[in-house]
Short mmCIF file of C-alpha atoms in Angstrom, two decimals:
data_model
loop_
_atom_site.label_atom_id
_atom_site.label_comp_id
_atom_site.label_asym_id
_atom_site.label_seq_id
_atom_site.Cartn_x
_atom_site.Cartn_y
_atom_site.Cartn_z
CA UNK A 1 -117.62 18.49 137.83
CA UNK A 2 -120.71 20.67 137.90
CA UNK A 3 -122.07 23.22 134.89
CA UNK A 4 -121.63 26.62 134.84
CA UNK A 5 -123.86 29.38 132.68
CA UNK A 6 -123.15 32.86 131.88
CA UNK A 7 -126.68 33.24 132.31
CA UNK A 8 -129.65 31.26 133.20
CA UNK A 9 -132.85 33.55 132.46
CA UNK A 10 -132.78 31.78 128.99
CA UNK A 11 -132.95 28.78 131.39
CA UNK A 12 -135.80 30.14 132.84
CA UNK A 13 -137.74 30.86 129.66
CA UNK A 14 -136.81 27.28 128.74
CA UNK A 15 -139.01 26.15 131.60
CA UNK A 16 -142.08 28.08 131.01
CA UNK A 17 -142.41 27.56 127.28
CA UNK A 18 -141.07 23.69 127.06
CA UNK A 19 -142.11 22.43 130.66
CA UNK A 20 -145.51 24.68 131.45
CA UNK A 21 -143.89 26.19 134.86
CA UNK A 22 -144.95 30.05 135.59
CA UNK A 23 -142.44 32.37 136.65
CA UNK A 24 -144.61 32.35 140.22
CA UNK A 25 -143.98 28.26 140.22
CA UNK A 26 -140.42 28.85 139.95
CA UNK A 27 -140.15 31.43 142.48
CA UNK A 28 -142.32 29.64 145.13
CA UNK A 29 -139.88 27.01 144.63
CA UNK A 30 -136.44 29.23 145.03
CA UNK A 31 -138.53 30.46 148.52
CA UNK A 32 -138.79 27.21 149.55
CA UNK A 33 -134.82 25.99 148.76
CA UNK A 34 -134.00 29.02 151.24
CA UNK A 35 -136.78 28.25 153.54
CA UNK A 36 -135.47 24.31 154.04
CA UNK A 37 -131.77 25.36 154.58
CA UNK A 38 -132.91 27.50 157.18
CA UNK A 39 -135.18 24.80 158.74
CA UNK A 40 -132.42 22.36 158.46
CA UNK A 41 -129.76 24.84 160.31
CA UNK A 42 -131.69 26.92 162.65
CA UNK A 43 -134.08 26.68 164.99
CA UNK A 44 -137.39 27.61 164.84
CA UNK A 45 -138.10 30.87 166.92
CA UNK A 46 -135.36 32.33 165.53
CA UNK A 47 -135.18 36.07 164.52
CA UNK A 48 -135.21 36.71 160.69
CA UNK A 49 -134.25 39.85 158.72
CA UNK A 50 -135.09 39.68 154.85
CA UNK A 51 -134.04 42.66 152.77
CA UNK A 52 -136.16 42.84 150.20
CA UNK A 53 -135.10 44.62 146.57
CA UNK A 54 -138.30 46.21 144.10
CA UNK A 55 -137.71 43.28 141.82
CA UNK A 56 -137.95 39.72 141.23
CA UNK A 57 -135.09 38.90 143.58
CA UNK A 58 -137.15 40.87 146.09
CA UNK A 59 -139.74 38.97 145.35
CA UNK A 60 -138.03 35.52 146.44
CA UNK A 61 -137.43 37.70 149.57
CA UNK A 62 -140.57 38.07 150.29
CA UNK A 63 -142.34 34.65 149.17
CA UNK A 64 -139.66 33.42 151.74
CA UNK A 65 -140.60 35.89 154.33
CA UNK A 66 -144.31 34.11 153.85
CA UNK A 67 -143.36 31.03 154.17
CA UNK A 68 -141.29 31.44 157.31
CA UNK A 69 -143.82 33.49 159.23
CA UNK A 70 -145.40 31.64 161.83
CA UNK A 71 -142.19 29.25 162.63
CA UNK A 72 -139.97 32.22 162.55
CA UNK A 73 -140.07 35.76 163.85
CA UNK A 74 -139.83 37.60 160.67
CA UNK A 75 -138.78 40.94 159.79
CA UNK A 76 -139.26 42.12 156.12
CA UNK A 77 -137.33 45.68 155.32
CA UNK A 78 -138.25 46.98 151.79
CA UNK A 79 -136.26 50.15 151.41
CA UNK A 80 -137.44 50.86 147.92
CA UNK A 81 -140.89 49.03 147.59
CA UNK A 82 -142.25 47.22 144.86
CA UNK A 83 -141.83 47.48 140.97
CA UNK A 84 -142.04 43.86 139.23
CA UNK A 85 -145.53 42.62 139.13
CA UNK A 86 -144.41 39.52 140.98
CA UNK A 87 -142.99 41.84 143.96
CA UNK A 88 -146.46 43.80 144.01
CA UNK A 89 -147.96 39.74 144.09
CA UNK A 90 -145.79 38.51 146.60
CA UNK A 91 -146.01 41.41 149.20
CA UNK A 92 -150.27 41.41 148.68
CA UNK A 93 -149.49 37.78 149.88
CA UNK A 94 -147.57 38.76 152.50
CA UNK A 95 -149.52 41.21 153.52
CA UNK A 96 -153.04 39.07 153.80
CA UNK A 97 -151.32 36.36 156.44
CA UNK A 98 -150.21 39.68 158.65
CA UNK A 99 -146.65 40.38 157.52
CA UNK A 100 -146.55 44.26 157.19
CA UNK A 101 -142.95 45.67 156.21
CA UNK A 102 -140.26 47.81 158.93
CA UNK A 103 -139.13 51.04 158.48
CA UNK A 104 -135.66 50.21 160.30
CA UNK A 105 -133.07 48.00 160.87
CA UNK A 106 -132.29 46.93 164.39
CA UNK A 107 -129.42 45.03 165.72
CA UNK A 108 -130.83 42.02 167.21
CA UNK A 109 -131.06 39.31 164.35
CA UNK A 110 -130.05 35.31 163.90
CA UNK A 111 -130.42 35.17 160.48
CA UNK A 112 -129.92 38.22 157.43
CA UNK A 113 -130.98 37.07 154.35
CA UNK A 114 -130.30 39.63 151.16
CA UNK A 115 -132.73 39.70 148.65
CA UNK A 116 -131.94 43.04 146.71
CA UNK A 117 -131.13 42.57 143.26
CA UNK A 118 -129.92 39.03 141.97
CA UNK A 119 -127.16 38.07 139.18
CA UNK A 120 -129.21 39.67 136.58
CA UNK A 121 -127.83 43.24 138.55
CA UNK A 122 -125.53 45.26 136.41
CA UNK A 123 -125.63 49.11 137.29
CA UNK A 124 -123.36 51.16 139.95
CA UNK A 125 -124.42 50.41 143.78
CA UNK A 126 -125.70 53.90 145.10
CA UNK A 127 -124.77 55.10 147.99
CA UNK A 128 -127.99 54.13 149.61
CA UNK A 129 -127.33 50.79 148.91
CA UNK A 130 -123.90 51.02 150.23
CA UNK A 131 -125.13 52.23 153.25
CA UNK A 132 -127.47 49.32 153.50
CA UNK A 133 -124.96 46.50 152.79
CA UNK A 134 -122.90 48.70 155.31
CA UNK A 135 -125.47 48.10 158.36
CA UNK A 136 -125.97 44.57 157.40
CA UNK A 137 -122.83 43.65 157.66
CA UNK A 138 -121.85 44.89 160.61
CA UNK A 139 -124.93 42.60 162.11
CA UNK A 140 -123.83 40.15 164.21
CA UNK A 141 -126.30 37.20 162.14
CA UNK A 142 -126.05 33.90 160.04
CA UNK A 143 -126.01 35.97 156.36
CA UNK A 144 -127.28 34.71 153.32
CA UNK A 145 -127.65 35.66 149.87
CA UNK A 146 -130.26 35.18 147.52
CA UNK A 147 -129.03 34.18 144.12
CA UNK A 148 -126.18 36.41 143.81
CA UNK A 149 -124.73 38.74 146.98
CA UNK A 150 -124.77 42.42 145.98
CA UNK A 151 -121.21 43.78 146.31
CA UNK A 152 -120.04 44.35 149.13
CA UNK A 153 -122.18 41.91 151.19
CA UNK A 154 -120.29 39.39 152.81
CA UNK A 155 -122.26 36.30 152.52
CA UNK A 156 -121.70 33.30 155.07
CA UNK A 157 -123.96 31.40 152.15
CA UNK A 158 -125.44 32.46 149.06
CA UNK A 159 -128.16 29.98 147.66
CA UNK A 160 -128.13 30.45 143.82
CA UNK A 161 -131.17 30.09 141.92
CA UNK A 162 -131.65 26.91 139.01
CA UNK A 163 -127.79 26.97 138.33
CA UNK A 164 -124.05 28.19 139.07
CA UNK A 165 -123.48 31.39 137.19
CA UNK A 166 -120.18 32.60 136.19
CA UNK A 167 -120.32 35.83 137.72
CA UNK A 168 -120.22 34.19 141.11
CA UNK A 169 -116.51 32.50 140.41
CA UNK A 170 -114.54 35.86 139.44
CA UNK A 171 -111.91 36.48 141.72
CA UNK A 172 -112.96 39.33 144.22
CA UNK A 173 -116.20 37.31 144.43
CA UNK A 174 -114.46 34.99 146.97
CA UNK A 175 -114.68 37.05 149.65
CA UNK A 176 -118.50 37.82 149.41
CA UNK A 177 -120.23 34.57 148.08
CA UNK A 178 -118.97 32.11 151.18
CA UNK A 179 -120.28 28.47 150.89
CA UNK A 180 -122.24 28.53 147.38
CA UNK A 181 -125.63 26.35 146.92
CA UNK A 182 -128.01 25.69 144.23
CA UNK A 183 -131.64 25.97 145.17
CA UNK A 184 -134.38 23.87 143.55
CA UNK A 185 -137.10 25.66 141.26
CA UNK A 186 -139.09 22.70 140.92
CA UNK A 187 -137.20 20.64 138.41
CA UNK A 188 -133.82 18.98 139.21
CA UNK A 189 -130.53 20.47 138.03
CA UNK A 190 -130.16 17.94 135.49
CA UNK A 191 -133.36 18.86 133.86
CA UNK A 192 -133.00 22.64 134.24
CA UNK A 193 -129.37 22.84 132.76
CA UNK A 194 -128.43 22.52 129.13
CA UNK A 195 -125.44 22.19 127.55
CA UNK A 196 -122.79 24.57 128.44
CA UNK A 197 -118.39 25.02 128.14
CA UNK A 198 -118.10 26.56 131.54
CA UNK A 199 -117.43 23.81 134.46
CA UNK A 200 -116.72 23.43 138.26
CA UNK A 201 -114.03 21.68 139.42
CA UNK A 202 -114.07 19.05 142.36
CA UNK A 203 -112.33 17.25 144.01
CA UNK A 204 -113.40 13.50 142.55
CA UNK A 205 -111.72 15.26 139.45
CA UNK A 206 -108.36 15.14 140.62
CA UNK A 207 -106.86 11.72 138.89
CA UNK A 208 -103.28 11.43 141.21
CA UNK A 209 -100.74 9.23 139.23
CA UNK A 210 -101.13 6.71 141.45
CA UNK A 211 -98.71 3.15 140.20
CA UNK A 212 -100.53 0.32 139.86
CA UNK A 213 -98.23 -1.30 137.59
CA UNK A 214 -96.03 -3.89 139.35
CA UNK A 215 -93.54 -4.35 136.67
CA UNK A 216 -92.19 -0.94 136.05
CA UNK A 217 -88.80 1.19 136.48
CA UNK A 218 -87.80 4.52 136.77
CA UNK A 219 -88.25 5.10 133.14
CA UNK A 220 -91.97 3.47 132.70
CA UNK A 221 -92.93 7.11 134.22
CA UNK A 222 -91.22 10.26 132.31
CA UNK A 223 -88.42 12.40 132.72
CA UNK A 224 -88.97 15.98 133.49
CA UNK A 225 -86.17 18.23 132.26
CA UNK A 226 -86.50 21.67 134.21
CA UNK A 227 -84.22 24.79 132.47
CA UNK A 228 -82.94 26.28 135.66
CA UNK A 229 -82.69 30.36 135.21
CA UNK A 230 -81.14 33.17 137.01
CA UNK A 231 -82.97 32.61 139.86
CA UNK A 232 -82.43 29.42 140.85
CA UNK A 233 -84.55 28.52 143.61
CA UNK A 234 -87.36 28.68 141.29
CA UNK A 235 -86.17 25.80 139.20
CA UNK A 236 -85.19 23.82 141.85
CA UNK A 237 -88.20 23.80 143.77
CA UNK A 238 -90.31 23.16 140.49
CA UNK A 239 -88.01 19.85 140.07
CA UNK A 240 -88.49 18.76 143.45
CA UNK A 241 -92.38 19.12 143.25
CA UNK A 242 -92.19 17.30 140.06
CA UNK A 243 -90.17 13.93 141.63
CA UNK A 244 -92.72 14.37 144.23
CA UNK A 245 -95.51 14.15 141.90
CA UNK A 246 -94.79 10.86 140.21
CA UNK A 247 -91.94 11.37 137.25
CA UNK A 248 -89.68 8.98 137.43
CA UNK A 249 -86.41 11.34 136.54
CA UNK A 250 -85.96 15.07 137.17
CA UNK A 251 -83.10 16.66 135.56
CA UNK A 252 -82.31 20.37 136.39
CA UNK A 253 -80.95 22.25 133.34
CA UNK A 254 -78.60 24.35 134.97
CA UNK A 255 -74.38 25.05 135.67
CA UNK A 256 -73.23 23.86 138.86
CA UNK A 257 -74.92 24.76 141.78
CA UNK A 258 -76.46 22.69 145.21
CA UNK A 259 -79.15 20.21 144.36
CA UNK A 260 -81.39 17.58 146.09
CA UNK A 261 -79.12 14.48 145.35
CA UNK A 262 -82.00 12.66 143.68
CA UNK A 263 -82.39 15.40 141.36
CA UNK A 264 -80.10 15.11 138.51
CA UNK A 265 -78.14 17.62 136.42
CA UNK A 266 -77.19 18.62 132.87
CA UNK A 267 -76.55 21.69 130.61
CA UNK A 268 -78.41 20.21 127.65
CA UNK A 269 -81.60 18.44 127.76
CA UNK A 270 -81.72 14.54 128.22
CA UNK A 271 -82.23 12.91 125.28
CA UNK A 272 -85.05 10.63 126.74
CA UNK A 273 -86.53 13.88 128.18
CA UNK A 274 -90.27 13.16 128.28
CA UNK A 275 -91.42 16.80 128.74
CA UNK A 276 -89.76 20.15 129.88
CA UNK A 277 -90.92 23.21 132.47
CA UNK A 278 -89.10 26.38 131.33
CA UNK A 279 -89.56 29.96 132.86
CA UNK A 280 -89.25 29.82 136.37
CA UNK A 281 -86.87 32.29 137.80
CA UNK A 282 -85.69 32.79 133.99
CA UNK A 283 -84.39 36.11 134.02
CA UNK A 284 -82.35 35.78 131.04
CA UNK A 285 -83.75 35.18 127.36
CA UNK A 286 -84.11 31.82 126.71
CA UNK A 287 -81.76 30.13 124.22
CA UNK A 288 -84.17 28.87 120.75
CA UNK A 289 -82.58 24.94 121.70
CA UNK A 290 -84.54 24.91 124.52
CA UNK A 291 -87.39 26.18 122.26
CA UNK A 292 -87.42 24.32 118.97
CA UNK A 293 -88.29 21.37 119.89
CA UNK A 294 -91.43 19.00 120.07
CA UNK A 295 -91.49 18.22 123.52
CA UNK A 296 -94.47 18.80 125.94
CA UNK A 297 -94.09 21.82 128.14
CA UNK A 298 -94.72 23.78 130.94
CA UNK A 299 -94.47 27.55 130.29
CA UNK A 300 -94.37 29.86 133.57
CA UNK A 301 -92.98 33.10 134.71
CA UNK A 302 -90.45 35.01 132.99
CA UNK A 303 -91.61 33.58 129.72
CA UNK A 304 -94.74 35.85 129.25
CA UNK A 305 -92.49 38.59 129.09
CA UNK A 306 -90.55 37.59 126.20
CA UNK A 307 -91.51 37.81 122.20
CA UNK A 308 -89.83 34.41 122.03
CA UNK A 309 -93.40 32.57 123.42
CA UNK A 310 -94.61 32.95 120.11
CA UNK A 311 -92.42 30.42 118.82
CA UNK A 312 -94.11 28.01 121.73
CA UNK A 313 -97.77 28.78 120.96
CA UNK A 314 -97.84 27.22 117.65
CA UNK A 315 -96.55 23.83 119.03
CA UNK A 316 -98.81 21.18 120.38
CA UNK A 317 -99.06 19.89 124.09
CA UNK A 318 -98.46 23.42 125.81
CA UNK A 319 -99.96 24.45 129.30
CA UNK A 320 -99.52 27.79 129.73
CA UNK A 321 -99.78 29.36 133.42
CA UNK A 322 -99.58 32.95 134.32
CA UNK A 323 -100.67 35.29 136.92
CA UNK A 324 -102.71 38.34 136.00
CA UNK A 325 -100.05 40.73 135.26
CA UNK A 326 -98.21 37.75 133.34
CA UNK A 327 -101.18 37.21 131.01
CA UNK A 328 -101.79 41.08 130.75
CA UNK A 329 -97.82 41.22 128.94
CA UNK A 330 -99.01 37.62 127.02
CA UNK A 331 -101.92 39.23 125.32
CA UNK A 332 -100.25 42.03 124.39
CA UNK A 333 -97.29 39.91 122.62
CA UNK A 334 -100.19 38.39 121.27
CA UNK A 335 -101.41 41.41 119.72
CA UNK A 336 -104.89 40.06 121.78
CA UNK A 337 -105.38 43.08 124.03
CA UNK A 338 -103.63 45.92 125.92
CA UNK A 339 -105.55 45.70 128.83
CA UNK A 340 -104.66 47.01 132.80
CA UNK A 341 -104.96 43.99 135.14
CA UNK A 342 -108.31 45.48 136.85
CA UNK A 343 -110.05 45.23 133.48
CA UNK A 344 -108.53 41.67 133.36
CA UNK A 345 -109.59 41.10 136.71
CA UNK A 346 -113.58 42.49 136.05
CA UNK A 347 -113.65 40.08 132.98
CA UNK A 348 -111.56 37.02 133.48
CA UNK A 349 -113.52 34.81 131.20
CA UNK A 350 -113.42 37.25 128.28
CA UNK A 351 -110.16 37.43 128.62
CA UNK A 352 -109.40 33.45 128.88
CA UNK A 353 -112.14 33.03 125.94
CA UNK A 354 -110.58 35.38 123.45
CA UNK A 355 -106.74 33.82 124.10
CA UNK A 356 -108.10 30.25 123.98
CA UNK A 357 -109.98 31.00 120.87
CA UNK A 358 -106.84 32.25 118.75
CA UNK A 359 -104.69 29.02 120.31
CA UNK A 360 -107.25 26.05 120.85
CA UNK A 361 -104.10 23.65 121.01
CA UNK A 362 -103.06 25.46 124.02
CA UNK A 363 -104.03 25.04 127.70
CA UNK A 364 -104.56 27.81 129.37
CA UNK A 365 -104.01 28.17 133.21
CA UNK A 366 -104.67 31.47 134.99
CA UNK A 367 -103.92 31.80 138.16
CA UNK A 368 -105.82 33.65 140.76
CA UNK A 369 -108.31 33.44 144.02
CA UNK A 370 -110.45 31.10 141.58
CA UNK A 371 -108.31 29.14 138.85
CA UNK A 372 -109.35 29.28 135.28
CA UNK A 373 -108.11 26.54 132.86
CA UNK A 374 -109.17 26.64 129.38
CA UNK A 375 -109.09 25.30 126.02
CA UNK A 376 -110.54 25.47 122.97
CA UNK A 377 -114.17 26.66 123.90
CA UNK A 378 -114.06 25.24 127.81
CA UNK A 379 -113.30 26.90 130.90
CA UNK A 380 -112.47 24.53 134.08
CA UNK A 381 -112.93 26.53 137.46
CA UNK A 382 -110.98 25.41 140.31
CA UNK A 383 -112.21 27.28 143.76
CA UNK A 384 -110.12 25.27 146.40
CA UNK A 385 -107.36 28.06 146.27
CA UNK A 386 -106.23 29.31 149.74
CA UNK A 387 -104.59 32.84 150.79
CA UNK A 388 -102.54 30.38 152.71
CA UNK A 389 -100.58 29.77 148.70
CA UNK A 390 -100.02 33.59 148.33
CA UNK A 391 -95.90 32.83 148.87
CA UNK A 392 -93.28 33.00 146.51
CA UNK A 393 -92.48 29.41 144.81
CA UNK A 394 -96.23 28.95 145.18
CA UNK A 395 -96.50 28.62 141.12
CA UNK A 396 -93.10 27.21 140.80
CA UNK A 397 -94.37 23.97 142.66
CA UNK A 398 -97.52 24.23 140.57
CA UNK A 399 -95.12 24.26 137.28
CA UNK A 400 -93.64 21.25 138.83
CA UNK A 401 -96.73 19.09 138.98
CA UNK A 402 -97.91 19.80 135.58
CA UNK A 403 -94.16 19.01 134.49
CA UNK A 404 -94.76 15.61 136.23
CA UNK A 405 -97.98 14.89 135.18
CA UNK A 406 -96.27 15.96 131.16
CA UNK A 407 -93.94 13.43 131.50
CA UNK A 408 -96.59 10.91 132.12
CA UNK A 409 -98.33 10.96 129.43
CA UNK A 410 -101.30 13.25 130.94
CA UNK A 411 -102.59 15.16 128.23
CA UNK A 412 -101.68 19.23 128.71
CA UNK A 413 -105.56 19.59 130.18
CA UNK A 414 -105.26 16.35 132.08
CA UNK A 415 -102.29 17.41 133.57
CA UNK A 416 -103.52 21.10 134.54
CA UNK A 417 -106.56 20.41 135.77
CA UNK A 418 -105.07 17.43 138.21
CA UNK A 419 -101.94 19.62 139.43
CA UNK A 420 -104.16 22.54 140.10
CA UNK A 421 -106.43 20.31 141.82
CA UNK A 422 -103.86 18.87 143.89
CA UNK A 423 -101.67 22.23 144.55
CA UNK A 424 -105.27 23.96 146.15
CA UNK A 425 -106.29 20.91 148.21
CA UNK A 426 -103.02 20.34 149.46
CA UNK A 427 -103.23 23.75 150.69
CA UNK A 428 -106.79 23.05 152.22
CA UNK A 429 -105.12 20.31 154.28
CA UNK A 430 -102.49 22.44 155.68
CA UNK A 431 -102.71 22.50 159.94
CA UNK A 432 -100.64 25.43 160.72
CA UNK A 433 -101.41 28.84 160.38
CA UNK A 434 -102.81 30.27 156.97
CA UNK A 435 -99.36 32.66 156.84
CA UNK A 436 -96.54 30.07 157.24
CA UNK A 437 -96.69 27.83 154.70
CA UNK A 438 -93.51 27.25 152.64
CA UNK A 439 -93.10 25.64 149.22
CA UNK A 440 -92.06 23.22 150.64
CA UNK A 441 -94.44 22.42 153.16
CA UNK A 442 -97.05 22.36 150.05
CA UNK A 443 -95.35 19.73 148.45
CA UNK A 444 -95.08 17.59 151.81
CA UNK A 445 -98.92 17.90 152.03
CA UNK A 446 -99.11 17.03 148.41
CA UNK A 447 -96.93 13.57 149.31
CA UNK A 448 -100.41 13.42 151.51
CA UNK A 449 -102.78 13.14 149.13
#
C-alpha cells in the first residue's frame, strides 16, 4: 500500500529547512517528472498546450514549457499572468530562450497539460475558468494535470507533486483525475513522506484464503450463519458469495424457501457458527437473539436504519458497510451528525474520521466510487471500483466475502480490506459489457482470482 497526506506543503517546508532544497529545486524537479512522461509517451515534434495559472502551479507550467521547447512545439496560454514570485521567475526564464505567451486557444494540439491552480486550490471556479476548462476539454489531445485537475477538467493523467493527497481519492474525483502518478521533486518518495494514517490500497494487498493445509475438513474453515430477511434474494446471494469465498459452512437463517443445495438452513443460529452477516434485505426489525451475542459480524443494509445498531457498536469484531445514504441515517442514530449525503459526499474522510473516532473497535466500510475502510485513526482507500458493480446485490456479495473471511479467523480489517479488494478486481476482470454484470457473474469472476 502507498501513503496518503491531507496535505503535503508541510512536506515541502520539511525539505527546505531539514534537507537545504529551494522551493525553485523542487519545482525544476516536478517540471522535469512531467517533462520525462511526456518524452517517454510522445514523440518529439509533437504539439504542446500548457495552461498556465498566476501561481506556483503555474509556475511548474511554465518551467515545463522551458524545458520542452526546442524538442516540442510549445504553446504557453497564461490567461491571468503572473502573481507568485516563482511564476514572475519562471516566465523571465521562459521568456529569455524565446517562449513568448498566446493570446488564444486553437484546436490543433497532441498534448494539454493544466497547470492552473494545484491541490492547495480552495475557492469557487469563476466562470472564466469554467469557460476555460470548457474549451480544453472539448480538445481533441492527450490531457494532463499538474498536481491536482481543477474541477471539471477531465484528466487522461494527472502527475501529482511529492505525494498522493487525499483530495484526489473523493468520490466525484474519479471521473477527472484518470491514471494518477507521483512526480519526483528531487528526493525519493520514501524520503519526502512522513508518517501518515491515510493509505492506498493495491492489489499485492489482497491476502485470498487460499488452503494450504492438507489435513483439514469442512470445519477447519468457519461457518457463516447469514439471517435471511424479507427480501430474500439478498441473503441468499450473500451466502453463496460467502461458500465461494472460502467458509467451509453457510447456513441461511431463514423459513422455508429455495436454496442452493450446498447452502444449508436453520431458524436459529448454528451453534458452531463462526461469524454472522445480518441486514441484507432485512426489512423487518431484527429480533435482540440475533443481536446479543459475541459473534463476529457483518452489518449491511437495513441495519443502519434501525436504533437497534447501537446494541452492535459496543461489541468487538464488527465491520460495518454502508452506502452514503446508509451512513447519513448511522450518524444520525449515532447522535454523530445530521448531515445531507452531498455534504457527506464533499467530506468523506471527515465523516469516516469522526465515526471511527467514537468506535475505534469498529471497522468501518463505506462504500462508494473510491472505498473507504477505517479504524481507529486509519483510513484504507480502495480505487479498483467499477460502474460495472452499480447493480443491486452488488453489496450483498460484498457482505458475503467479509462473512467468509469472519469465519476464518480474518480479523474485521483483514477481512474488509481483502473482500473489498477482491469484490473491485473481480469487477476489473469482467469481459462483457460494463452494464451486464449480475451478482452472480461477480462472484464467478471472484472463483477467478
Amino acid at each position: 500500500m502507498q501513503k496518503i497526506f491531507k496535505e503535503v506543503n508541510s512536506l515541502d517546508q520539511r525539505c527546505y529547512k531539514e534537507f537545504e532544497l529551494s522551493e525553485d529545486l523542487l519545482m525544476e524537479n516536478a517540471a522535469n517528472s512531467m517533462a520525462n512522461f511526456i518524452l517517454n509517451k510522445f514523440d518529439k515534434g509533437s504539439k504542446i498546450l500548457i495552461v498556465s495559472g498566476n501561481g506556483n502551479n503555474g509556475a511548474d507550467g511554465i518551467a515545463l514549457a522551458r524545458t520542452l521547447f526546442g524538442d516540442f512545439n510549445i504553446e504557453l496560454y497564461m490567461p491571468f499572468g503572473t502573481k507568485s514570485n516563482m511564476s514572475k521567475t519562471q516566465l523571465e526564464r521562459a521568456n529569455k530562450i524565446g517562449i513568448k505567451p498566446v493570446d488564444i486557444i486553437s484546436d490543433n494540439y497532441n498534448i494539454v497539460v493544466e497547470c492552473l491552480f494545484g491541490s492547495g486550490f480552495n475557492k469557487p471556479i469563476s466562470d472564466e475558468v469554467l469557460n476555460i476548462i470548457s474549451k480544453l476539454n472539448n480538445l481533441k489531445a492527450y490531457k494532463i494535470a499538474c498536481d491536482f485537475p481543477v474541477i471539471p477538467f477531465s484528466a487522461d493523467t494527472t502527475i501529482t507533486m511529492g505525494a498522493l493527497k487525499n483530495g484526489l481519492f473523493l468520490d466525484y474525483m474519479k471521473d477527472f483525475t484518470g491514471e494518477i502518478i507521483v512526480g519526483n521533486l528531487g528526493i525519493s518518495r520514501q524520503t519526502y513522506e512522513i508518517n501518515t494514517n491515510y493509505f492506498l490500497l493495491e492489489s499485492c494487498d489482497m491476502k485470498l484464503p487460499f488452503r494450504t493445509k492438507l489435513d483439514s475438513h469442512k470445519g477447519s474453515y468457519g461457518h457463516l450463519a447469514v439471517i435471511v430477511g424479507d427480501k430474500k434474494g439478498a441473503g441468499i446471494i450473500a451466502c453463496e458469495a460467502g461458500f465461494t469465498f472460502g467458509a467451509g459452512l453457510v447456513t441461511a437463517i431463514t423459513k422455508a424457501t429455495n436454496l442452493p443445495l450446498h447452502i444449508m438452513q436453520s431458524e436459529e443460529i448454528p451453534k458452531n457458527t463462526t461469524a454472522l452477516a445480518l441486514g441484507m434485505g432485512l426489512g423487518e426489525q431484527l429480533e435482540d437473539r440475533f443481536i446479543n451475542n459475541d459473534l463476529p459480524k457483518i452489518i449491511d443494509a437495513d441495519m443502519f436504519y434501525q436504533t437497534s445498531i447501537i446494541k452492535i457498536l459496543s461489541q468487538s469484531n464488527i465491520v460495518l458497510t454502508p452506502h452514503p445514504k446508509e451512513f447519513c441515517s448511522l450518524l444520525k442514530i449515532c447522535d454523530l451528525e445530521d448531515i445531507t449525503i452531498e455534504e457527506l459526499q464533499n467530506n468523506r474522510f471527515k465523516y469516516v474520521n469522526k465515526f471511527c473516532e467514537q468506535y475505534p473497535n469498529v471497522v468501518l466500510l463505506l462504500k462508494g466510487a473510491n472505498v473507504l475502510i477505517g479504524q481507529n485513526e486509519k483510513i484504507f482507500i480502495n480505487t479498483f471500483g467499477t460502474a460495472k458493480l452499480s447493480f443491486g446485490g452488488s453489496g450483498d456479495v460484498l457482505s458475503g466475502l467479509i462473512g467468509s473471511l469472519l469465519a476464518q479467523k480474518y480479523t474485521p480489517i483483514e477481512s474488509a480490506i481483502t473482500a473489498s479488494l477482491a469484490h473491485t478486481l473481480a469487477s476489473v476482470n469482467y469481459a462483457l459489457n460494463d452494464y451486464s454484470m449480475k451478482p452472480q457473474d461477480l462472484i464467478d469472476e471472484i472463483r477467478k482470482l
